[in-house]
PDB file as gemmi writes it, atoms N, CA and C in Angstrom:
CRYST1    1.000    1.000    1.000  90.00  90.00  90.00 P 1                      
ATOM      1  N   MET A   1       0.821  -1.195   0.000  1.00  0.00           N  
ATOM      2  CA  MET A   1       0.000   0.000   0.000  1.00  0.00           C  
ATOM      3  C   MET A   1       0.864   1.258   0.000  1.00  0.00           C  
ATOM      4  N   ARG A   2       1.972   1.184   0.717  1.00  0.00           N  
ATOM      5  CA  ARG A   2       2.856   2.343   0.794  1.00  0.00           C  
ATOM      6  C   ARG A   2       3.444   2.690  -0.578  1.00  0.00           C  
ATOM      7  N   THR A   3       3.769   1.660  -1.371  1.00  0.00           N  
ATOM      8  CA  THR A   3       4.349   1.924  -2.688  1.00  0.00           C  
ATOM      9  C   THR A   3       3.325   2.595  -3.603  1.00  0.00           C  
ATOM     10  N   LEU A   4       2.062   2.243  -3.462  1.00  0.00           N  
ATOM     11  CA  LEU A   4       1.033   2.892  -4.275  1.00  0.00           C  
ATOM     12  C   LEU A   4       0.915   4.376  -3.926  1.00  0.00           C  
ATOM     13  N   ALA A   5       1.009   4.683  -2.661  1.00  0.00           N  
ATOM     14  CA  ALA A   5       0.937   6.085  -2.241  1.00  0.00           C  
ATOM     15  C   ALA A   5       2.131   6.868  -2.771  1.00  0.00           C  
ATOM     16  N   ILE A   6       3.292   6.260  -2.755  1.00  0.00           N  
ATOM     17  CA  ILE A   6       4.492   6.927  -3.264  1.00  0.00           C  
ATOM     18  C   ILE A   6       4.374   7.158  -4.767  1.00  0.00           C  
ATOM     19  N   LYS A   7       3.886   6.151  -5.506  1.00  0.00           N  
ATOM     20  CA  LYS A   7       3.714   6.309  -6.951  1.00  0.00           C  
ATOM     21  C   LYS A   7       2.712   7.403  -7.272  1.00  0.00           C  
ATOM     22  N   TYR A   8       1.632   7.477  -6.496  1.00  0.00           N  
ATOM     23  CA  TYR A   8       0.615   8.498  -6.717  1.00  0.00           C  
ATOM     24  C   TYR A   8       1.194   9.891  -6.504  1.00  0.00           C  
ATOM     25  N   LYS A   9       1.945  10.066  -5.421  1.00  0.00           N  
ATOM     26  CA  LYS A   9       2.546  11.366  -5.140  1.00  0.00           C  
ATOM     27  C   LYS A   9       3.540  11.760  -6.221  1.00  0.00           C  
ATOM     28  N   LYS A  10       4.289  10.769  -6.720  1.00  0.00           N  
ATOM     29  CA  LYS A  10       5.269  11.047  -7.766  1.00  0.00           C  
ATOM     30  C   LYS A  10       4.577  11.484  -9.057  1.00  0.00           C  
ATOM     31  N   LYS A  11       3.477  10.789  -9.415  1.00  0.00           N  
ATOM     32  CA  LYS A  11       2.748  11.164 -10.625  1.00  0.00           C  
ATOM     33  C   LYS A  11       2.127  12.544 -10.487  1.00  0.00           C  
ATOM     34  N   LYS A  12       1.591  12.839  -9.299  1.00  0.00           N  
ATOM     35  CA  LYS A  12       0.972  14.136  -9.068  1.00  0.00           C  
ATOM     36  C   LYS A  12       2.025  15.244  -9.163  1.00  0.00           C  
ATOM     37  N   ARG A  13       3.188  15.006  -8.593  1.00  0.00           N  
ATOM     38  CA  ARG A  13       4.270  15.986  -8.622  1.00  0.00           C  
ATOM     39  C   ARG A  13       4.761  16.211 -10.051  1.00  0.00           C  
ATOM     40  N   LYS A  14       4.889  15.123 -10.805  1.00  0.00           N  
ATOM     41  CA  LYS A  14       5.348  15.224 -12.182  1.00  0.00           C  
ATOM     42  C   LYS A  14       4.329  15.988 -13.030  1.00  0.00           C  
ATOM     43  N   ALA A  15       3.052  15.699 -12.823  1.00  0.00           N  
ATOM     44  CA  ALA A  15       2.007  16.377 -13.583  1.00  0.00           C  
ATOM     45  C   ALA A  15       1.995  17.870 -13.301  1.00  0.00           C  
ATOM     46  N   SER A  16       2.183  18.244 -12.046  1.00  0.00           N  
ATOM     47  CA  SER A  16       2.203  19.676 -11.721  1.00  0.00           C  
ATOM     48  C   SER A  16       3.447  20.346 -12.309  1.00  0.00           C  
ATOM     49  N   HIS A  17       4.560  19.635 -12.348  1.00  0.00           N  
ATOM     50  CA  HIS A  17       5.780  20.185 -12.941  1.00  0.00           C  
ATOM     51  C   HIS A  17       5.618  20.363 -14.451  1.00  0.00           C  
ATOM     52  N   LEU A  18       4.965  19.408 -15.109  1.00  0.00           N  
ATOM     53  CA  LEU A  18       4.724  19.531 -16.547  1.00  0.00           C  
ATOM     54  C   LEU A  18       3.835  20.736 -16.842  1.00  0.00           C  
ATOM     55  N   LEU A  19       2.822  20.930 -16.031  1.00  0.00           N  
ATOM     56  CA  LEU A  19       1.940  22.081 -16.209  1.00  0.00           C  
ATOM     57  C   LEU A  19       2.721  23.382 -16.035  1.00  0.00           C  
ATOM     58  N   TYR A  20       3.572  23.422 -15.026  1.00  0.00           N  
ATOM     59  CA  TYR A  20       4.405  24.603 -14.793  1.00  0.00           C  
ATOM     60  C   TYR A  20       5.322  24.869 -15.991  1.00  0.00           C  
ATOM     61  N   LEU A  21       5.938  23.824 -16.526  1.00  0.00           N  
ATOM     62  CA  LEU A  21       6.836  23.990 -17.671  1.00  0.00           C  
ATOM     63  C   LEU A  21       6.092  24.518 -18.886  1.00  0.00           C  
ATOM     64  N   ARG A  22       4.910  23.969 -19.153  1.00  0.00           N  
ATOM     65  CA  ARG A  22       4.135  24.427 -20.313  1.00  0.00           C  
ATOM     66  C   ARG A  22       3.751  25.888 -20.183  1.00  0.00           C  
ATOM     67  N   GLU A  23       3.347  26.307 -18.995  1.00  0.00           N  
ATOM     68  CA  GLU A  23       2.992  27.713 -18.776  1.00  0.00           C  
ATOM     69  C   GLU A  23       4.208  28.616 -18.933  1.00  0.00           C  
ATOM     70  N   THR A  24       5.332  28.185 -18.413  1.00  0.00           N  
ATOM     71  CA  THR A  24       6.554  28.984 -18.503  1.00  0.00           C  
ATOM     72  C   THR A  24       7.019  29.108 -19.944  1.00  0.00           C  
ATOM     73  N   ILE A  25       6.937  28.026 -20.699  1.00  0.00           N  
ATOM     74  CA  ILE A  25       7.331  28.050 -22.108  1.00  0.00           C  
ATOM     75  C   ILE A  25       6.440  29.005 -22.884  1.00  0.00           C  
ATOM     76  N   ALA A  26       5.151  28.946 -22.643  1.00  0.00           N  
ATOM     77  CA  ALA A  26       4.223  29.840 -23.347  1.00  0.00           C  
ATOM     78  C   ALA A  26       4.507  31.303 -23.005  1.00  0.00           C  
ATOM     79  N   ASN A  27       4.760  31.590 -21.734  1.00  0.00           N  
ATOM     80  CA  ASN A  27       5.057  32.965 -21.326  1.00  0.00           C  
ATOM     81  C   ASN A  27       6.354  33.473 -21.945  1.00  0.00           C  
ATOM     82  N   LEU A  28       7.387  32.648 -21.931  1.00  0.00           N  
ATOM     83  CA  LEU A  28       8.659  33.049 -22.534  1.00  0.00           C  
ATOM     84  C   LEU A  28       8.508  33.315 -24.030  1.00  0.00           C  
ATOM     85  N   HIS A  29       7.794  32.446 -24.705  1.00  0.00           N  
ATOM     86  CA  HIS A  29       7.585  32.607 -26.136  1.00  0.00           C  
ATOM     87  C   HIS A  29       6.858  33.920 -26.419  1.00  0.00           C  
ATOM     88  N   ASN A  30       5.815  34.198 -25.644  1.00  0.00           N  
ATOM     89  CA  ASN A  30       5.068  35.439 -25.836  1.00  0.00           C  
ATOM     90  C   ASN A  30       5.927  36.667 -25.550  1.00  0.00           C  
ATOM     91  N   GLU A  31       6.762  36.607 -24.521  1.00  0.00           N  
ATOM     92  CA  GLU A  31       7.638  37.731 -24.207  1.00  0.00           C  
ATOM     93  C   GLU A  31       8.636  37.992 -25.327  1.00  0.00           C  
ATOM     94  N   ILE A  32       9.200  36.926 -25.886  1.00  0.00           N  
ATOM     95  CA  ILE A  32      10.158  37.084 -26.987  1.00  0.00           C  
ATOM     96  C   ILE A  32       9.472  37.708 -28.193  1.00  0.00           C  
ATOM     97  N   VAL A  33       8.296  37.216 -28.537  1.00  0.00           N  
ATOM     98  CA  VAL A  33       7.569  37.746 -29.697  1.00  0.00           C  
ATOM     99  C   VAL A  33       7.197  39.211 -29.472  1.00  0.00           C  
ATOM    100  N   GLN A  34       6.721  39.545 -28.280  1.00  0.00           N  
ATOM    101  CA  GLN A  34       6.349  40.931 -27.994  1.00  0.00           C  
ATOM    102  C   GLN A  34       7.564  41.862 -28.046  1.00  0.00           C  
ATOM    103  N   ASP A  35       8.698  41.414 -27.528  1.00  0.00           N  
ATOM    104  CA  ASP A  35       9.913  42.232 -27.580  1.00  0.00           C  
ATOM    105  C   ASP A  35      10.346  42.484 -29.014  1.00  0.00           C  
ATOM    106  N   VAL A  36      10.249  41.480 -29.853  1.00  0.00           N  
ATOM    107  CA  VAL A  36      10.644  41.640 -31.252  1.00  0.00           C  
ATOM    108  C   VAL A  36       9.667  42.568 -31.974  1.00  0.00           C  
ATOM    109  N   LEU A  37       8.385  42.418 -31.700  1.00  0.00           N  
ATOM    110  CA  LEU A  37       7.401  43.284 -32.356  1.00  0.00           C  
ATOM    111  C   LEU A  37       7.527  44.746 -31.922  1.00  0.00           C  
ATOM    112  N   LYS A  38       7.954  44.972 -30.693  1.00  0.00           N  
ATOM    113  CA  LYS A  38       8.128  46.335 -30.189  1.00  0.00           C  
ATOM    114  C   LYS A  38       9.488  46.908 -30.577  1.00  0.00           C  
ATOM    115  N   ASN A  39      10.292  46.132 -31.271  1.00  0.00           N  
ATOM    116  CA  ASN A  39      11.649  46.527 -31.668  1.00  0.00           C  
ATOM    117  C   ASN A  39      12.536  46.833 -30.466  1.00  0.00           C  
ATOM    118  N   GLU A  40      12.335  46.102 -29.398  1.00  0.00           N  
ATOM    119  CA  GLU A  40      13.188  46.237 -28.225  1.00  0.00           C  
ATOM    120  C   GLU A  40      14.289  45.182 -28.301  1.00  0.00           C  
ATOM    121  N   PHE A  41      15.309  45.497 -29.058  1.00  0.00           N  
ATOM    122  CA  PHE A  41      16.369  44.535 -29.294  1.00  0.00           C  
ATOM    123  C   PHE A  41      17.492  44.692 -28.283  1.00  0.00           C  
ATOM    124  N   ILE A  42      17.201  44.434 -27.049  1.00  0.00           N  
ATOM    125  CA  ILE A  42      18.253  44.375 -26.042  1.00  0.00           C  
ATOM    126  C   ILE A  42      18.791  42.956 -26.115  1.00  0.00           C  
ATOM    127  N   GLU A  43      19.950  42.842 -26.702  1.00  0.00           N  
ATOM    128  CA  GLU A  43      20.504  41.543 -27.091  1.00  0.00           C  
ATOM    129  C   GLU A  43      20.566  40.551 -25.935  1.00  0.00           C  
ATOM    130  N   SER A  44      21.012  41.001 -24.786  1.00  0.00           N  
ATOM    131  CA  SER A  44      21.195  40.063 -23.676  1.00  0.00           C  
ATOM    132  C   SER A  44      19.856  39.518 -23.168  1.00  0.00           C  
ATOM    133  N   LYS A  45      18.807  40.358 -23.153  1.00  0.00           N  
ATOM    134  CA  LYS A  45      17.500  39.900 -22.678  1.00  0.00           C  
ATOM    135  C   LYS A  45      16.912  38.834 -23.605  1.00  0.00           C  
ATOM    136  N   ILE A  46      16.924  39.124 -24.896  1.00  0.00           N  
ATOM    137  CA  ILE A  46      16.337  38.184 -25.857  1.00  0.00           C  
ATOM    138  C   ILE A  46      17.158  36.902 -25.909  1.00  0.00           C  
ATOM    139  N   THR A  47      18.472  37.021 -25.856  1.00  0.00           N  
ATOM    140  CA  THR A  47      19.335  35.841 -25.892  1.00  0.00           C  
ATOM    141  C   THR A  47      19.096  34.961 -24.673  1.00  0.00           C  
ATOM    142  N   ASN A  48      18.994  35.582 -23.518  1.00  0.00           N  
ATOM    143  CA  ASN A  48      18.765  34.818 -22.291  1.00  0.00           C  
ATOM    144  C   ASN A  48      17.401  34.122 -22.326  1.00  0.00           C  
ATOM    145  N   LYS A  49      16.379  34.828 -22.789  1.00  0.00           N  
ATOM    146  CA  LYS A  49      15.042  34.231 -22.874  1.00  0.00           C  
ATOM    147  C   LYS A  49      15.028  33.079 -23.873  1.00  0.00           C  
ATOM    148  N   ALA A  50      15.766  33.238 -24.976  1.00  0.00           N  
ATOM    149  CA  ALA A  50      15.822  32.170 -25.979  1.00  0.00           C  
ATOM    150  C   ALA A  50      16.527  30.936 -25.415  1.00  0.00           C  
ATOM    151  N   ARG A  51      17.573  31.143 -24.641  1.00  0.00           N  
ATOM    152  CA  ARG A  51      18.268  30.008 -24.012  1.00  0.00           C  
ATOM    153  C   ARG A  51      17.360  29.289 -23.031  1.00  0.00           C  
ATOM    154  N   LEU A  52      16.635  30.061 -22.220  1.00  0.00           N  
ATOM    155  CA  LEU A  52      15.707  29.448 -21.271  1.00  0.00           C  
ATOM    156  C   LEU A  52      14.599  28.689 -21.988  1.00  0.00           C  
ATOM    157  N   LEU A  53      14.097  29.271 -23.073  1.00  0.00           N  
ATOM    158  CA  LEU A  53      13.046  28.601 -23.844  1.00  0.00           C  
ATOM    159  C   LEU A  53      13.538  27.265 -24.387  1.00  0.00           C  
ATOM    160  N   LYS A  54      14.736  27.255 -24.927  1.00  0.00           N  
ATOM    161  CA  LYS A  54      15.314  26.019 -25.459  1.00  0.00           C  
ATOM    162  C   LYS A  54      15.518  24.992 -24.349  1.00  0.00           C  
ATOM    163  N   LYS A  55      16.014  25.449 -23.196  1.00  0.00           N  
ATOM    164  CA  LYS A  55      16.252  24.568 -22.054  1.00  0.00           C  
ATOM    165  C   LYS A  55      14.953  23.937 -21.562  1.00  0.00           C  
ATOM    166  N   TYR A  56      13.928  24.766 -21.400  1.00  0.00           N  
ATOM    167  CA  TYR A  56      12.649  24.260 -20.902  1.00  0.00           C  
ATOM    168  C   TYR A  56      11.973  23.329 -21.911  1.00  0.00           C  
ATOM    169  N   ASN A  57      12.123  23.627 -23.200  1.00  0.00           N  
ATOM    170  CA  ASN A  57      11.560  22.736 -24.216  1.00  0.00           C  
ATOM    171  C   ASN A  57      12.223  21.368 -24.178  1.00  0.00           C  
ATOM    172  N   ARG A  58      13.544  21.354 -23.999  1.00  0.00           N  
ATOM    173  CA  ARG A  58      14.253  20.070 -23.891  1.00  0.00           C  
ATOM    174  C   ARG A  58      13.798  19.294 -22.668  1.00  0.00           C  
ATOM    175  N   ARG A  59      13.666  19.988 -21.552  1.00  0.00           N  
ATOM    176  CA  ARG A  59      13.238  19.332 -20.314  1.00  0.00           C  
ATOM    177  C   ARG A  59      11.821  18.775 -20.447  1.00  0.00           C  
ATOM    178  N   LEU A  60      10.931  19.534 -21.085  1.00  0.00           N  
ATOM    179  CA  LEU A  60       9.555  19.078 -21.294  1.00  0.00           C  
ATOM    180  C   LEU A  60       9.523  17.844 -22.192  1.00  0.00           C  
ATOM    181  N   LYS A  61      10.331  17.880 -23.255  1.00  0.00           N  
ATOM    182  CA  LYS A  61      10.387  16.735 -24.158  1.00  0.00           C  
ATOM    183  C   LYS A  61      10.900  15.496 -23.440  1.00  0.00           C  
ATOM    184  N   TRP A  62      11.914  15.677 -22.612  1.00  0.00           N  
ATOM    185  CA  TRP A  62      12.499  14.571 -21.870  1.00  0.00           C  
ATOM    186  C   TRP A  62      11.501  13.984 -20.866  1.00  0.00           C  
ATOM    187  N   LEU A  63      10.786  14.845 -20.170  1.00  0.00           N  
ATOM    188  CA  LEU A  63       9.828  14.373 -19.165  1.00  0.00           C  
ATOM    189  C   LEU A  63       8.637  13.671 -19.788  1.00  0.00           C  
ATOM    190  N   THR A  64       8.165  14.169 -20.932  1.00  0.00           N  
ATOM    191  CA  THR A  64       7.018  13.524 -21.577  1.00  0.00           C  
ATOM    192  C   THR A  64       7.426  12.219 -22.257  1.00  0.00           C  
ATOM    193  N   PHE A  65       8.696  12.092 -22.596  1.00  0.00           N  
ATOM    194  CA  PHE A  65       9.167  10.855 -23.199  1.00  0.00           C  
ATOM    195  C   PHE A  65       9.199   9.715 -22.176  1.00  0.00           C  
ATOM    196  N   LEU A  66       9.542  10.029 -20.918  1.00  0.00           N  
ATOM    197  CA  LEU A  66       9.681   9.012 -19.892  1.00  0.00           C  
ATOM    198  C   LEU A  66       8.355   8.401 -19.457  1.00  0.00           C  
ATOM    199  N   LYS A  67       7.353   9.208 -19.317  1.00  0.00           N  
ATOM    200  CA  LYS A  67       6.033   8.798 -18.830  1.00  0.00           C  
ATOM    201  C   LYS A  67       6.200   7.809 -17.763  1.00  0.00           C  
TER     202      LYS A  67                                                      
END                                                                             
C-alpha cells in the first residue's frame, strides 16, 4: 500500500511540474515575440530568454518521453 501512495505522489508531482513547464514556455515565447514586435532589441534579454526557452523545451520533451 505504501508503494502505491508513493507512486501516486510522484505522478501528481510530475504532472504539476509539466503544467508549470508548459505555462513557462508559453510565457517566454510570448515575451520574446512581444519584444521583437516592439523593436526592443536588447541583445542580452532576448538571448537569455531564448536560451531558457530552449532549455525548458528540452526538459519538457524529456519528461514527456519518460512517462
